[in-house]
Structure formats: C-alpha cells, structure tokens
C-alpha cells in the first residue's frame, strides 16, 4: 500500500511505469477525464473558483502538474 503524503510529491515509480507503458493513450485519457469533470457533479477548485468548463479544468490541471514539477508559469 502506497503512503500518500501530498499530491505535489513526485509520482512514484509504479505509477510512472504505468504512464510510460500507456503513453500513446494519455491524451485521450486526459480528454475523457476533463469531460467527465465538466459533465458531473465533481468540482475542481482553483484559487477559490470552480473550474466548470473544459478550458478552466485543463488550466487548473496544468498548473497543478507544473507545481508538482517545481515549475510555475
């Protein structure tokens, strides 16, 4: 069982391997996940604002990924 400390910690090796093995599907997987967030009752919050359309959800996820990598835009 993996210990979860922070979503901004680097990805563990097992998850990274899974991503690498399925790299050709990641665009479609991300598109599907964003559409699900857009169409369902799950809310993604970014700087006290609900991300409720495709563009705002994408930008929120992008900012979180950059933060995880120690970068900012």
PDB file of N, CA and C in Angstrom:
ATOM      1  N   UNK A   1       0.845  -1.178   0.000  1.00  0.00           N
ATOM      2  CA  UNK A   1       0.000   0.000   0.000  1.00  0.00           C
ATOM      3  C   UNK A   1       0.890   1.241   0.000  1.00  0.00           C
ATOM      4  N   UNK A   2       0.618   2.166  -0.896  1.00  0.00           N
ATOM      5  CA  UNK A   2       1.418   3.383  -1.007  1.00  0.00           C
ATOM      6  C   UNK A   2       1.018   4.375   0.073  1.00  0.00           C
ATOM      7  N   UNK A   3       1.997   5.092   0.559  1.00  0.00           N
ATOM      8  CA  UNK A   3       1.738   6.137   1.544  1.00  0.00           C
ATOM      9  C   UNK A   3       1.569   7.450   0.793  1.00  0.00           C
ATOM     10  N   UNK A   4       0.461   8.113   1.016  1.00  0.00           N
ATOM     11  CA  UNK A   4       0.161   9.369   0.335  1.00  0.00           C
ATOM     12  C   UNK A   4       0.497  10.521   1.266  1.00  0.00           C
ATOM     13  N   UNK A   5       1.430  11.360   0.853  1.00  0.00           N
ATOM     14  CA  UNK A   5       1.796  12.498   1.683  1.00  0.00           C
ATOM     15  C   UNK A   5       1.287  13.801   1.092  1.00  0.00           C
ATOM     16  N   UNK A   6       1.458  13.988  -0.209  1.00  0.00           N
ATOM     17  CA  UNK A   6       0.982  15.199  -0.863  1.00  0.00           C
ATOM     18  C   UNK A   6       0.809  14.928  -2.350  1.00  0.00           C
ATOM     19  N   UNK A   7      -0.216  15.520  -2.941  1.00  0.00           N
ATOM     20  CA  UNK A   7      -0.414  15.342  -4.376  1.00  0.00           C
ATOM     21  C   UNK A   7       0.705  16.004  -5.176  1.00  0.00           C
ATOM     22  N   UNK A   8       1.494  16.846  -4.518  1.00  0.00           N
ATOM     23  CA  UNK A   8       2.581  17.520  -5.214  1.00  0.00           C
ATOM     24  C   UNK A   8       3.910  16.788  -5.071  1.00  0.00           C
ATOM     25  N   UNK A   9       3.910  15.644  -4.372  1.00  0.00           N
ATOM     26  CA  UNK A   9       5.103  14.807  -4.329  1.00  0.00           C
ATOM     27  C   UNK A   9       5.326  14.219  -5.723  1.00  0.00           C
ATOM     28  N   UNK A  10       6.569  13.886  -6.047  1.00  0.00           N
ATOM     29  CA  UNK A  10       6.818  13.248  -7.346  1.00  0.00           C
ATOM     30  C   UNK A  10       6.026  11.946  -7.470  1.00  0.00           C
ATOM     31  N   UNK A  11       5.704  11.595  -8.699  1.00  0.00           N
ATOM     32  CA  UNK A  11       4.981  10.361  -8.978  1.00  0.00           C
ATOM     33  C   UNK A  11       5.859   9.176  -8.588  1.00  0.00           C
ATOM     34  N   UNK A  12       5.259   8.168  -7.960  1.00  0.00           N
ATOM     35  CA  UNK A  12       6.054   7.002  -7.585  1.00  0.00           C
ATOM     36  C   UNK A  12       6.404   6.188  -8.836  1.00  0.00           C
ATOM     37  N   UNK A  13       7.380   5.330  -8.706  1.00  0.00           N
ATOM     38  CA  UNK A  13       7.925   4.581  -9.853  1.00  0.00           C
ATOM     39  C   UNK A  13       6.892   3.672 -10.511  1.00  0.00           C
ATOM     40  N   UNK A  14       6.006   3.053  -9.727  1.00  0.00           N
ATOM     41  CA  UNK A  14       4.984   2.177 -10.306  1.00  0.00           C
ATOM     42  C   UNK A  14       4.012   2.967 -11.172  1.00  0.00           C
ATOM     43  N   UNK A  15       3.598   4.144 -10.701  1.00  0.00           N
ATOM     44  CA  UNK A  15       2.682   4.981 -11.487  1.00  0.00           C
ATOM     45  C   UNK A  15       3.376   5.523 -12.727  1.00  0.00           C
ATOM     46  N   UNK A  16       4.640   5.912 -12.566  1.00  0.00           N
ATOM     47  CA  UNK A  16       5.406   6.422 -13.711  1.00  0.00           C
ATOM     48  C   UNK A  16       5.559   5.338 -14.782  1.00  0.00           C
ATOM     49  N   UNK A  17       5.817   4.097 -14.366  1.00  0.00           N
ATOM     50  CA  UNK A  17       5.926   2.984 -15.302  1.00  0.00           C
ATOM     51  C   UNK A  17       4.605   2.775 -16.036  1.00  0.00           C
ATOM     52  N   UNK A  18       3.502   2.827 -15.295  1.00  0.00           N
ATOM     53  CA  UNK A  18       2.171   2.671 -15.894  1.00  0.00           C
ATOM     54  C   UNK A  18       1.919   3.759 -16.937  1.00  0.00           C
ATOM     55  N   UNK A  19       2.275   4.991 -16.621  1.00  0.00           N
ATOM     56  CA  UNK A  19       2.110   6.103 -17.569  1.00  0.00           C
ATOM     57  C   UNK A  19       2.966   5.884 -18.816  1.00  0.00           C
ATOM     58  N   UNK A  20       4.210   5.494 -18.618  1.00  0.00           N
ATOM     59  CA  UNK A  20       5.117   5.264 -19.748  1.00  0.00           C
ATOM     60  C   UNK A  20       4.623   4.136 -20.647  1.00  0.00           C
ATOM     61  N   UNK A  21       4.088   3.090 -20.055  1.00  0.00           N
ATOM     62  CA  UNK A  21       3.586   1.955 -20.834  1.00  0.00           C
ATOM     63  C   UNK A  21       2.346   2.319 -21.646  1.00  0.00           C
ATOM     64  N   UNK A  22       1.644   3.371 -21.244  1.00  0.00           N
ATOM     65  CA  UNK A  22       0.399   3.764 -21.913  1.00  0.00           C
ATOM     66  C   UNK A  22       0.469   5.175 -22.479  1.00  0.00           C
ATOM     67  N   UNK A  23       1.669   5.613 -22.794  1.00  0.00           N
ATOM     68  CA  UNK A  23       1.884   6.988 -23.238  1.00  0.00           C
ATOM     69  C   UNK A  23       1.008   7.384 -24.436  1.00  0.00           C
ATOM     70  N   UNK A  24       0.807   6.452 -25.370  1.00  0.00           N
ATOM     71  CA  UNK A  24       0.033   6.775 -26.572  1.00  0.00           C
ATOM     72  C   UNK A  24      -1.445   7.041 -26.252  1.00  0.00           C
ATOM     73  N   UNK A  25      -1.903   6.626 -25.085  1.00  0.00           N
ATOM     74  CA  UNK A  25      -3.306   6.823 -24.706  1.00  0.00           C
ATOM     75  C   UNK A  25      -3.532   8.037 -23.797  1.00  0.00           C
ATOM     76  N   UNK A  26      -2.472   8.666 -23.314  1.00  0.00           N
ATOM     77  CA  UNK A  26      -2.618   9.709 -22.297  1.00  0.00           C
ATOM     78  C   UNK A  26      -3.455  10.898 -22.756  1.00  0.00           C
ATOM     79  N   UNK A  27      -3.323  11.325 -24.007  1.00  0.00           N
ATOM     80  CA  UNK A  27      -4.141  12.447 -24.499  1.00  0.00           C
ATOM     81  C   UNK A  27      -5.623  12.109 -24.421  1.00  0.00           C
ATOM     82  N   UNK A  28      -5.983  10.924 -24.901  1.00  0.00           N
ATOM     83  CA  UNK A  28      -7.393  10.513 -24.870  1.00  0.00           C
ATOM     84  C   UNK A  28      -7.881  10.328 -23.438  1.00  0.00           C
ATOM     85  N   UNK A  29      -7.001   9.798 -22.576  1.00  0.00           N
ATOM     86  CA  UNK A  29      -7.384   9.613 -21.177  1.00  0.00           C
ATOM     87  C   UNK A  29      -7.619  10.957 -20.497  1.00  0.00           C
ATOM     88  N   UNK A  30      -6.737  11.933 -20.751  1.00  0.00           N
ATOM     89  CA  UNK A  30      -6.904  13.262 -20.162  1.00  0.00           C
ATOM     90  C   UNK A  30      -8.163  13.928 -20.701  1.00  0.00           C
ATOM     91  N   UNK A  31      -8.391  13.832 -21.997  1.00  0.00           N
ATOM     92  CA  UNK A  31      -9.589  14.414 -22.595  1.00  0.00           C
ATOM     93  C   UNK A  31     -10.849  13.818 -21.966  1.00  0.00           C
ATOM     94  N   UNK A  32     -10.869  12.510 -21.823  1.00  0.00           N
ATOM     95  CA  UNK A  32     -12.004  11.826 -21.210  1.00  0.00           C
ATOM     96  C   UNK A  32     -12.211  12.299 -19.770  1.00  0.00           C
ATOM     97  N   UNK A  33     -11.120  12.368 -18.989  1.00  0.00           N
ATOM     98  CA  UNK A  33     -11.223  12.783 -17.582  1.00  0.00           C
ATOM     99  C   UNK A  33     -11.740  14.216 -17.465  1.00  0.00           C
ATOM    100  N   UNK A  34     -11.254  15.109 -18.320  1.00  0.00           N
ATOM    101  CA  UNK A  34     -11.715  16.506 -18.283  1.00  0.00           C
ATOM    102  C   UNK A  34     -13.194  16.576 -18.618  1.00  0.00           C
ATOM    103  N   UNK A  35     -13.625  15.826 -19.628  1.00  0.00           N
ATOM    104  CA  UNK A  35     -15.047  15.823 -19.988  1.00  0.00           C
ATOM    105  C   UNK A  35     -15.902  15.286 -18.845  1.00  0.00           C
ATOM    106  N   UNK A  36     -15.418  14.278 -18.157  1.00  0.00           N
ATOM    107  CA  UNK A  36     -16.147  13.739 -17.008  1.00  0.00           C
ATOM    108  C   UNK A  36     -16.258  14.786 -15.899  1.00  0.00           C
ATOM    109  N   UNK A  37     -15.183  15.503 -15.625  1.00  0.00           N
ATOM    110  CA  UNK A  37     -15.228  16.562 -14.605  1.00  0.00           C
ATOM    111  C   UNK A  37     -16.199  17.665 -15.026  1.00  0.00           C
ATOM    112  N   UNK A  38     -16.216  17.975 -16.310  1.00  0.00           N
ATOM    113  CA  UNK A  38     -17.074  19.033 -16.841  1.00  0.00           C
ATOM    114  C   UNK A  38     -18.554  18.636 -16.753  1.00  0.00           C
ATOM    115  N   UNK A  39     -18.852  17.358 -16.946  1.00  0.00           N
ATOM    116  CA  UNK A  39     -20.235  16.891 -17.055  1.00  0.00           C
ATOM    117  C   UNK A  39     -20.828  16.340 -15.765  1.00  0.00           C
ATOM    118  N   UNK A  40     -20.025  16.164 -14.708  1.00  0.00           N
ATOM    119  CA  UNK A  40     -20.511  15.535 -13.491  1.00  0.00           C
ATOM    120  C   UNK A  40     -20.511  16.511 -12.319  1.00  0.00           C
ATOM    121  N   UNK A  41     -20.910  16.019 -11.191  1.00  0.00           N
ATOM    122  CA  UNK A  41     -21.041  16.858 -10.007  1.00  0.00           C
ATOM    123  C   UNK A  41     -19.738  17.007  -9.231  1.00  0.00           C
ATOM    124  N   UNK A  42     -18.656  16.439  -9.735  1.00  0.00           N
ATOM    125  CA  UNK A  42     -17.356  16.592  -9.092  1.00  0.00           C
ATOM    126  C   UNK A  42     -16.833  17.972  -9.458  1.00  0.00           C
ATOM    127  N   UNK A  43     -16.425  18.739  -8.455  1.00  0.00           N
ATOM    128  CA  UNK A  43     -15.946  20.087  -8.737  1.00  0.00           C
ATOM    129  C   UNK A  43     -14.457  20.204  -8.459  1.00  0.00           C
ATOM    130  N   UNK A  44     -13.765  20.826  -9.388  1.00  0.00           N
ATOM    131  CA  UNK A  44     -12.355  21.119  -9.252  1.00  0.00           C
ATOM    132  C   UNK A  44     -12.262  22.600  -8.927  1.00  0.00           C
ATOM    133  N   UNK A  45     -11.586  22.924  -7.841  1.00  0.00           N
ATOM    134  CA  UNK A  45     -11.484  24.314  -7.386  1.00  0.00           C
ATOM    135  C   UNK A  45     -10.070  24.806  -7.624  1.00  0.00           C
ATOM    136  N   UNK A  46      -9.955  25.990  -8.200  1.00  0.00           N
ATOM    137  CA  UNK A  46      -8.660  26.617  -8.428  1.00  0.00           C
ATOM    138  C   UNK A  46      -8.750  28.074  -7.985  1.00  0.00           C
ATOM    139  N   UNK A  47      -7.974  28.416  -6.984  1.00  0.00           N
ATOM    140  CA  UNK A  47      -7.944  29.778  -6.448  1.00  0.00           C
ATOM    141  C   UNK A  47      -9.353  30.282  -6.127  1.00  0.00           C
ATOM    142  N   UNK A  48     -10.074  29.436  -5.378  1.00  0.00           N
ATOM    143  CA  UNK A  48     -11.408  29.765  -4.874  1.00  0.00           C
ATOM    144  C   UNK A  48     -12.466  29.895  -5.975  1.00  0.00           C
ATOM    145  N   UNK A  49     -12.173  29.411  -7.187  1.00  0.00           N
ATOM    146  CA  UNK A  49     -13.136  29.445  -8.285  1.00  0.00           C
ATOM    147  C   UNK A  49     -13.372  28.020  -8.772  1.00  0.00           C
ATOM    148  N   UNK A  50     -14.617  27.701  -9.058  1.00  0.00           N
ATOM    149  CA  UNK A  50     -14.969  26.391  -9.592  1.00  0.00           C
ATOM    150  C   UNK A  50     -14.557  26.339 -11.062  1.00  0.00           C
ATOM    151  N   UNK A  51     -13.831  25.294 -11.405  1.00  0.00           N
ATOM    152  CA  UNK A  51     -13.470  25.063 -12.801  1.00  0.00           C
ATOM    153  C   UNK A  51     -14.597  24.238 -13.410  1.00  0.00           C
ATOM    154  N   UNK A  52     -15.379  24.842 -14.276  1.00  0.00           N
ATOM    155  CA  UNK A  52     -16.581  24.157 -14.752  1.00  0.00           C
ATOM    156  C   UNK A  52     -16.657  24.010 -16.264  1.00  0.00           C
ATOM    157  N   UNK A  53     -15.618  24.457 -16.983  1.00  0.00           N
ATOM    158  CA  UNK A  53     -15.594  24.228 -18.418  1.00  0.00           C
ATOM    159  C   UNK A  53     -14.253  23.609 -18.802  1.00  0.00           C
ATOM    160  N   UNK A  54     -14.195  23.106 -20.005  1.00  0.00           N
ATOM    161  CA  UNK A  54     -13.013  22.354 -20.446  1.00  0.00           C
ATOM    162  C   UNK A  54     -11.731  23.154 -20.260  1.00  0.00           C
ATOM    163  N   UNK A  55     -11.719  24.396 -20.710  1.00  0.00           N
ATOM    164  CA  UNK A  55     -10.515  25.226 -20.655  1.00  0.00           C
ATOM    165  C   UNK A  55     -10.063  25.475 -19.215  1.00  0.00           C
ATOM    166  N   UNK A  56     -10.984  25.808 -18.327  1.00  0.00           N
ATOM    167  CA  UNK A  56     -10.590  26.104 -16.945  1.00  0.00           C
ATOM    168  C   UNK A  56     -10.111  24.840 -16.218  1.00  0.00           C
ATOM    169  N   UNK A  57     -10.714  23.699 -16.507  1.00  0.00           N
ATOM    170  CA  UNK A  57     -10.270  22.441 -15.911  1.00  0.00           C
ATOM    171  C   UNK A  57      -8.873  22.098 -16.413  1.00  0.00           C
ATOM    172  N   UNK A  58      -8.656  22.240 -17.719  1.00  0.00           N
ATOM    173  CA  UNK A  58      -7.339  21.966 -18.298  1.00  0.00           C
ATOM    174  C   UNK A  58      -6.276  22.854 -17.663  1.00  0.00           C
ATOM    175  N   UNK A  59      -6.548  24.149 -17.550  1.00  0.00           N
ATOM    176  CA  UNK A  59      -5.578  25.089 -16.983  1.00  0.00           C
ATOM    177  C   UNK A  59      -5.287  24.780 -15.516  1.00  0.00           C
ATOM    178  N   UNK A  60      -6.301  24.394 -14.763  1.00  0.00           N
ATOM    179  CA  UNK A  60      -6.108  24.034 -13.362  1.00  0.00           C
ATOM    180  C   UNK A  60      -5.205  22.809 -13.242  1.00  0.00           C
ATOM    181  N   UNK A  61      -5.479  21.782 -14.030  1.00  0.00           N
ATOM    182  CA  UNK A  61      -4.656  20.580 -14.003  1.00  0.00           C
ATOM    183  C   UNK A  61      -3.234  20.877 -14.459  1.00  0.00           C
ATOM    184  N   UNK A  62      -3.106  21.741 -15.447  1.00  0.00           N
ATOM    185  CA  UNK A  62      -1.773  22.141 -15.928  1.00  0.00           C
ATOM    186  C   UNK A  62      -0.986  22.831 -14.820  1.00  0.00           C
ATOM    187  N   UNK A  63      -1.615  23.756 -14.113  1.00  0.00           N
ATOM    188  CA  UNK A  63      -0.943  24.472 -13.029  1.00  0.00           C
ATOM    189  C   UNK A  63      -0.528  23.517 -11.913  1.00  0.00           C
ATOM    190  N   UNK A  64      -1.367  22.554 -11.608  1.00  0.00           N
ATOM    191  CA  UNK A  64      -1.038  21.580 -10.554  1.00  0.00           C
ATOM    192  C   UNK A  64       0.110  20.680 -10.985  1.00  0.00           C
ATOM    193  N   UNK A  65       0.146  20.316 -12.261  1.00  0.00           N
ATOM    194  CA  UNK A  65       1.256  19.495 -12.764  1.00  0.00           C
ATOM    195  C   UNK A  65       2.564  20.290 -12.730  1.00  0.00           C
ATOM    196  N   UNK A  66       2.501  21.555 -13.106  1.00  0.00           N
ATOM    197  CA  UNK A  66       3.704  22.392 -13.046  1.00  0.00           C
ATOM    198  C   UNK A  66       4.190  22.553 -11.611  1.00  0.00           C
ATOM    199  N   UNK A  67       3.255  22.702 -10.687  1.00  0.00           N
ATOM    200  CA  UNK A  67       3.624  22.826  -9.292  1.00  0.00           C
ATOM    201  C   UNK A  67       4.301  21.541  -8.814  1.00  0.00           C
ATOM    202  N   UNK A  68       3.788  20.414  -9.225  1.00  0.00           N
ATOM    203  CA  UNK A  68       4.368  19.129  -8.846  1.00  0.00           C
ATOM    204  C   UNK A  68       5.806  19.031  -9.359  1.00  0.00           C
ATOM    205  N   UNK A  69       6.058  19.578 -10.545  1.00  0.00           N
ATOM    206  CA  UNK A  69       7.396  19.532 -11.120  1.00  0.00           C
ATOM    207  C   UNK A  69       8.308  20.637 -10.577  1.00  0.00           C
ATOM    208  N   UNK A  70       7.746  21.488  -9.720  1.00  0.00           N
ATOM    209  CA  UNK A  70       8.541  22.570  -9.139  1.00  0.00           C
ATOM    210  C   UNK A  70       8.692  23.749 -10.072  1.00  0.00           C
ATOM    211  N   UNK A  71       7.792  23.846 -11.043  1.00  0.00           N
ATOM    212  CA  UNK A  71       7.831  24.941 -12.011  1.00  0.00           C
ATOM    213  C   UNK A  71       6.582  25.780 -11.847  1.00  0.00           C
ATOM    214  N   UNK A  72       6.620  26.963 -12.352  1.00  0.00           N
ATOM    215  CA  UNK A  72       5.410  27.783 -12.399  1.00  0.00           C
ATOM    216  C   UNK A  72       5.417  28.539 -13.714  1.00  0.00           C
ATOM    217  N   UNK A  73       4.259  28.921 -14.156  1.00  0.00           N
ATOM    218  CA  UNK A  73       4.133  29.607 -15.432  1.00  0.00           C
ATOM    219  C   UNK A  73       3.849  31.060 -15.232  1.00  0.00           C
TER     220      UNK A  73
END
